Short mmCIF file of C-alpha atoms and ligand atoms in Angstrom, two decimals:
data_model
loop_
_atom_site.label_atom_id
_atom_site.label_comp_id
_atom_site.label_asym_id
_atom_site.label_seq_id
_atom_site.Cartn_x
_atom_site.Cartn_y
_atom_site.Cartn_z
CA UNK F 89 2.51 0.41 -11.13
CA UNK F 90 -0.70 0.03 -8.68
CA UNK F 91 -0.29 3.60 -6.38
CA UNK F 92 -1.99 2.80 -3.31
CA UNK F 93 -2.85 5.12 -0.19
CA UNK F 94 -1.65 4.01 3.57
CA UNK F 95 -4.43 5.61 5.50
CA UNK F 96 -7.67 4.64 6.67
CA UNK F 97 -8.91 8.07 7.01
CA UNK F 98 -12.11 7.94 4.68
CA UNK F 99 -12.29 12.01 3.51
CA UNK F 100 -8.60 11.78 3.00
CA UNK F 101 -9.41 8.91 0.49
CA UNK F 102 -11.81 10.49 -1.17
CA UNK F 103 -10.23 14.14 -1.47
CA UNK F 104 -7.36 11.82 -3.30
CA UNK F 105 -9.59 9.22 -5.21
CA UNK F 106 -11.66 12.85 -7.21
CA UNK F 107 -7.70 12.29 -8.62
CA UNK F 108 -8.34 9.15 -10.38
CA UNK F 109 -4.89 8.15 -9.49
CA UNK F 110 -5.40 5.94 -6.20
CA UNK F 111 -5.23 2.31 -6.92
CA UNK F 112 -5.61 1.37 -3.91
CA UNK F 113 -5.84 1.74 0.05
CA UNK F 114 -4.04 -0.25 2.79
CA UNK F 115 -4.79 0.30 6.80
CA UNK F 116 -3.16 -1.73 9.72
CA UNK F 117 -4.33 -1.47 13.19
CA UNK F 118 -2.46 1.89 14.08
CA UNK F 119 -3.96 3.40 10.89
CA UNK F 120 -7.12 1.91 11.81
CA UNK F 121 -7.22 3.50 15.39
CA UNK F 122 -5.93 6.70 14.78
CA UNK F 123 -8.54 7.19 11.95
CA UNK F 124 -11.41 6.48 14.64
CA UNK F 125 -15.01 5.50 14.38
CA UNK F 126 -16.21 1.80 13.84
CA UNK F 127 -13.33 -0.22 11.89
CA UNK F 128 -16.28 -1.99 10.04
CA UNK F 129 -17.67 1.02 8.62
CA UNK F 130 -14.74 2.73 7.80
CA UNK F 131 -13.43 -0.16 5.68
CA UNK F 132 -17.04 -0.45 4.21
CA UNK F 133 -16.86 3.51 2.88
CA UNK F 134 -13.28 3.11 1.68
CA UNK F 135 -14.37 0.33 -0.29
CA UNK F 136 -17.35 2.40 -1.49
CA UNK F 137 -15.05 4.79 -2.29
CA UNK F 138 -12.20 3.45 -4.24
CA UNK F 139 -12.63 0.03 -6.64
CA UNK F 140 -9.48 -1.34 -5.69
CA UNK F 141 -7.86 -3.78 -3.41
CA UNK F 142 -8.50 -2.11 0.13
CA UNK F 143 -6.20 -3.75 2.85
CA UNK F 144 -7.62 -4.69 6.26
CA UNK F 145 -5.23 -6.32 9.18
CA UNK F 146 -6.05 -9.39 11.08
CA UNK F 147 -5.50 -8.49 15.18
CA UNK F 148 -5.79 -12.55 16.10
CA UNK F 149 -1.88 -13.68 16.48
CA UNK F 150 -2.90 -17.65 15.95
CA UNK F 151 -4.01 -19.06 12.11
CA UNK F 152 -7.22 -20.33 13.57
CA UNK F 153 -8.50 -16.71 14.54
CA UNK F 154 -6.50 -15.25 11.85
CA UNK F 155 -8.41 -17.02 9.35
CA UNK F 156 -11.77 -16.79 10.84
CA UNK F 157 -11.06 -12.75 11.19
CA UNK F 158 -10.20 -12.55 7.50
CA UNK F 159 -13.05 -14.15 6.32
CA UNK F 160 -15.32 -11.67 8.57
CA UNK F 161 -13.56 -9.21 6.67
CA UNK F 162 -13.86 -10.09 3.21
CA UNK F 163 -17.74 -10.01 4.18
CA UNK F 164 -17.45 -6.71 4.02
CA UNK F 165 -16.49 -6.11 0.24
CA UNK F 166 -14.85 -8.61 -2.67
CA UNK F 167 -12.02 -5.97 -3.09
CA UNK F 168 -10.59 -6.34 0.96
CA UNK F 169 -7.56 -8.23 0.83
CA UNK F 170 -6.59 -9.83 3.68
CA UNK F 171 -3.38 -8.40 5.60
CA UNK F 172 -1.61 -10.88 7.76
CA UNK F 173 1.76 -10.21 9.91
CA UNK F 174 4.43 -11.98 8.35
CA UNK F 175 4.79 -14.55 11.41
CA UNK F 176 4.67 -18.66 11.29
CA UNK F 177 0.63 -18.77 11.54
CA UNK F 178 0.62 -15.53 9.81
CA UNK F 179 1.69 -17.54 6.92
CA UNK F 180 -0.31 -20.90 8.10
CA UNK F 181 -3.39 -18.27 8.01
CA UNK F 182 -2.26 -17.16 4.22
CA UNK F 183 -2.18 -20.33 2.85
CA UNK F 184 -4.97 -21.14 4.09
CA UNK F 185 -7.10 -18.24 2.77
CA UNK F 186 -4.98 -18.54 -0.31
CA UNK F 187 -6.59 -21.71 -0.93
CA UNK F 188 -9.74 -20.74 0.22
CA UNK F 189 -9.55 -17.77 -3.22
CA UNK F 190 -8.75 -15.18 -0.31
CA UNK F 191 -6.17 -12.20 -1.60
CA UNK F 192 -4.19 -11.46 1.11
CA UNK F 193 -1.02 -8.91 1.72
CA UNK F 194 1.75 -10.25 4.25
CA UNK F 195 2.71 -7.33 5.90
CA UNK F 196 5.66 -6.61 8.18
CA UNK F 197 8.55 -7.85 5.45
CA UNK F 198 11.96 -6.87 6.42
CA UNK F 199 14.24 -9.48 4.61
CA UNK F 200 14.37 -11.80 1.38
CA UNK F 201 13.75 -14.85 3.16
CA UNK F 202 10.90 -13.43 4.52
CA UNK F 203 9.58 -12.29 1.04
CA UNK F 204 10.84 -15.74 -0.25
CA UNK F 205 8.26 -17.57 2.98
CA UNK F 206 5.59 -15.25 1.76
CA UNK F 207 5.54 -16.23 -1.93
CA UNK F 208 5.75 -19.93 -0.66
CA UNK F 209 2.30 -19.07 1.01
CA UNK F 210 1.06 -17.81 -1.97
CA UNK F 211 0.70 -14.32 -0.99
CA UNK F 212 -1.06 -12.07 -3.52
CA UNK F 213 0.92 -9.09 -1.81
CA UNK F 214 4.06 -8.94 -0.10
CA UNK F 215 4.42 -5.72 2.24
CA UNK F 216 8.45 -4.77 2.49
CA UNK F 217 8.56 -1.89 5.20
CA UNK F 218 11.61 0.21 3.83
CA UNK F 219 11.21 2.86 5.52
CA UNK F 220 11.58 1.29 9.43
CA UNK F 221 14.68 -0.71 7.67
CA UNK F 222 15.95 2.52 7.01
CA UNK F 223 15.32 4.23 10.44
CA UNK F 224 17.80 1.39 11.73
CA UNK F 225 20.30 1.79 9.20
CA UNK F 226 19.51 -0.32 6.89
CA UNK F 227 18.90 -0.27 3.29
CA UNK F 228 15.03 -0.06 2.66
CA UNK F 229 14.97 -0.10 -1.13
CA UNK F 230 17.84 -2.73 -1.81
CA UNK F 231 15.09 -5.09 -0.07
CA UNK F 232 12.46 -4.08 -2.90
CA UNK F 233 15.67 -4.66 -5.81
CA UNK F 234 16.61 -8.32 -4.05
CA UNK F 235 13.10 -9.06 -3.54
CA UNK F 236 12.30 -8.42 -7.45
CA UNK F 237 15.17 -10.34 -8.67
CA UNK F 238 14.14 -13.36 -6.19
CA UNK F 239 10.61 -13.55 -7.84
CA UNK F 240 11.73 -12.47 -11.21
CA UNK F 241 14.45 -15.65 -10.95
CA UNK F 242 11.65 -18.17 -9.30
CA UNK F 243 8.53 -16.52 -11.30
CA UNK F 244 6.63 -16.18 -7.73
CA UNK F 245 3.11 -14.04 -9.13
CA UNK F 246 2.92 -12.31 -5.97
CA UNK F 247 2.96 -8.79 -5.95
CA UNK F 248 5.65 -6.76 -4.39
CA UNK F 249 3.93 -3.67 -2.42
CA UNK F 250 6.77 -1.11 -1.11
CA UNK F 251 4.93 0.03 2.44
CA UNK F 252 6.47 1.91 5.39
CA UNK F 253 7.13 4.93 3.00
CA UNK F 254 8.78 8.05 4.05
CA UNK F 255 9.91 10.39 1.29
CA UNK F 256 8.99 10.80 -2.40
CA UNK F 257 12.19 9.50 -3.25
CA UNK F 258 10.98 6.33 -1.66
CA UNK F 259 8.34 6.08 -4.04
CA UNK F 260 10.68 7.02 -7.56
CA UNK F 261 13.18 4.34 -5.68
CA UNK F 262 10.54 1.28 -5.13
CA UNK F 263 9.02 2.18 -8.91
CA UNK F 264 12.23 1.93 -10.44
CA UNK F 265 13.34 -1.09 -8.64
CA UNK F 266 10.18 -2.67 -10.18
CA UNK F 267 7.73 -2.55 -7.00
CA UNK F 268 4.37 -3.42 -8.61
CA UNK F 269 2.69 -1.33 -6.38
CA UNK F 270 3.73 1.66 -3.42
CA UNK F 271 1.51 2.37 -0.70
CA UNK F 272 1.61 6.15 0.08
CA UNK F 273 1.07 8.36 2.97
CA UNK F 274 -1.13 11.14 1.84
CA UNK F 275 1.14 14.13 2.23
CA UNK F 276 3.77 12.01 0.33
CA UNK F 277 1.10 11.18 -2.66
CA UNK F 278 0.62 15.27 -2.97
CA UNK F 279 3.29 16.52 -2.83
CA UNK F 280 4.33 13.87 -5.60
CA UNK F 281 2.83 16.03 -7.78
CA UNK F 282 3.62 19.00 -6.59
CA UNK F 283 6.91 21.28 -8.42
CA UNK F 284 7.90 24.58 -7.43
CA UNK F 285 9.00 25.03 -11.65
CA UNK F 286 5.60 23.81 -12.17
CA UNK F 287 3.96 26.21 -9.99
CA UNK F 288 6.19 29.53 -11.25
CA UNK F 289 6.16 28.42 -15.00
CA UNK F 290 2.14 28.30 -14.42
CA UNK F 291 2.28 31.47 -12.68
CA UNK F 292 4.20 33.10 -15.48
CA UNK F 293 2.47 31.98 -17.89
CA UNK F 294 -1.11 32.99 -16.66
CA UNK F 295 0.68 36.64 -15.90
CA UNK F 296 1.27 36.83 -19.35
CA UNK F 297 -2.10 35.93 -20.65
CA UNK F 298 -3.79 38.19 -18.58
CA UNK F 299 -1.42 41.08 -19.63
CA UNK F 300 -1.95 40.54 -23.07
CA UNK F 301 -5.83 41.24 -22.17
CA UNK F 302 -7.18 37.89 -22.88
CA UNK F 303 -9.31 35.83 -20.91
CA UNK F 304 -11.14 32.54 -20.41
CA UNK F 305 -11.31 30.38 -23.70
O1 G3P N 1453 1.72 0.13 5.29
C1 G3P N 1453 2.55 -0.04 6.38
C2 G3P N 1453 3.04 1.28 6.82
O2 G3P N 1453 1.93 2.02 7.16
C3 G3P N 1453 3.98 1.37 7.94
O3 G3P N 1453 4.47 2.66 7.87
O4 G3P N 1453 5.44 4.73 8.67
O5 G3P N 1453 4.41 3.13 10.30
O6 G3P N 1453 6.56 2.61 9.19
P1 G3P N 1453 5.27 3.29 9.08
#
């Protein structure tokens, strides 16, 4: 399972990618703004930073400037996919770029149909938001299980990418209902390793090292 991060905040990358465990990165315009600086140069570090498919958002609402805005971004790097809004020339724009040997990630997936349109397109990613299905009371990662049986059933190759996370149990839920990939908010990613019985039984057993007088190997 790819384990992407949803930031475009380039040190927070890189603090993460020393891990070895990031995948990935994916940004959208709000990511994009609150990180700052020039959006270029940001997604040209990020990329220099992690060897991965890096997400970058189209801001054109028509396929015309949708396409000609993705292909100004994958000048930047061979590993930006191009992230479209899940929207009738959002989808003209993936096929399009699809053809053209574009990756792309339609973003902004709240039902099966939608996921269903998106595959049609020939999507490399598919971007389910669960977690602003489950702000309105809906259920977030029953999309990601119907949306994996769908393509499972049809054998659609694009890859489902849970987004719109808000808990670690967002992330356990979208891997085990066969997500092929999780974008993650940073504080989500660490504390997904984090364990307070991981932290005492290291404690604990460091205590008992020291007290037996031994030191570094
Ligand atoms: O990747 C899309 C994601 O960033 C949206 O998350 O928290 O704004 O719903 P959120």
């Amino acid at each position: 399972m790819m384990l992407f991060l949803d930031t475009a905040e380039t040190d927070v990358i890189a603090e993460r990618a020393s891990t070895g465990l990031v995948d990935g990165v994916t940004t959208n315009p709000s990511l994009a703004a609150k990180a700052g600086g020039d959006f270029f140069e940001g997604l040209k570090a990020i990329c220099e930073t992690i060897d991965g498919p890096i997400s970058a958002e189209v801001i054109a609402t028509d396929a015309h400037n949708m396409i000609a805005e993705g292909k100004k971004l994958r000048a930047i790097h061979d590993n930006i996919v191009v992230k479209l809004p899940l929207t009738f020339e959002g989808l003209k724009a993936c096929r399009a770029l699809t053809d053209d040997g574009h990756p792309t990630n339609v973003t902004l997936c709240f039902s099966v149909a939608q996921a269903l349109m998106a595959a049609k397109a020939g999507a490399t990613f598919v971007s389910p938001f669960i977690g602003r299905l489950d702000d309105q009371g809906e259920d977030g990662l029953g999309l990601i299980e119907d949306i994996r049986m769908l393509y499972d059933e049809h054998g659609f190759a694009t890859y489902i990418l849970a987004a719109s996370i808000r808990s670690m149990e967002h992330v356990e839920g979208s891997a085990l209902a066969g997500a092929d990939a999780c974008t993650i908010p940073p504080k989500i990613f660490d504390a997904m390793i984090q364990h307070d019985l991981t932290d005492n039984g290291l404690d604990a057993f460091l205590k008992d090292w020291a007290n037996a007088g031994k030191g570094a190997l």
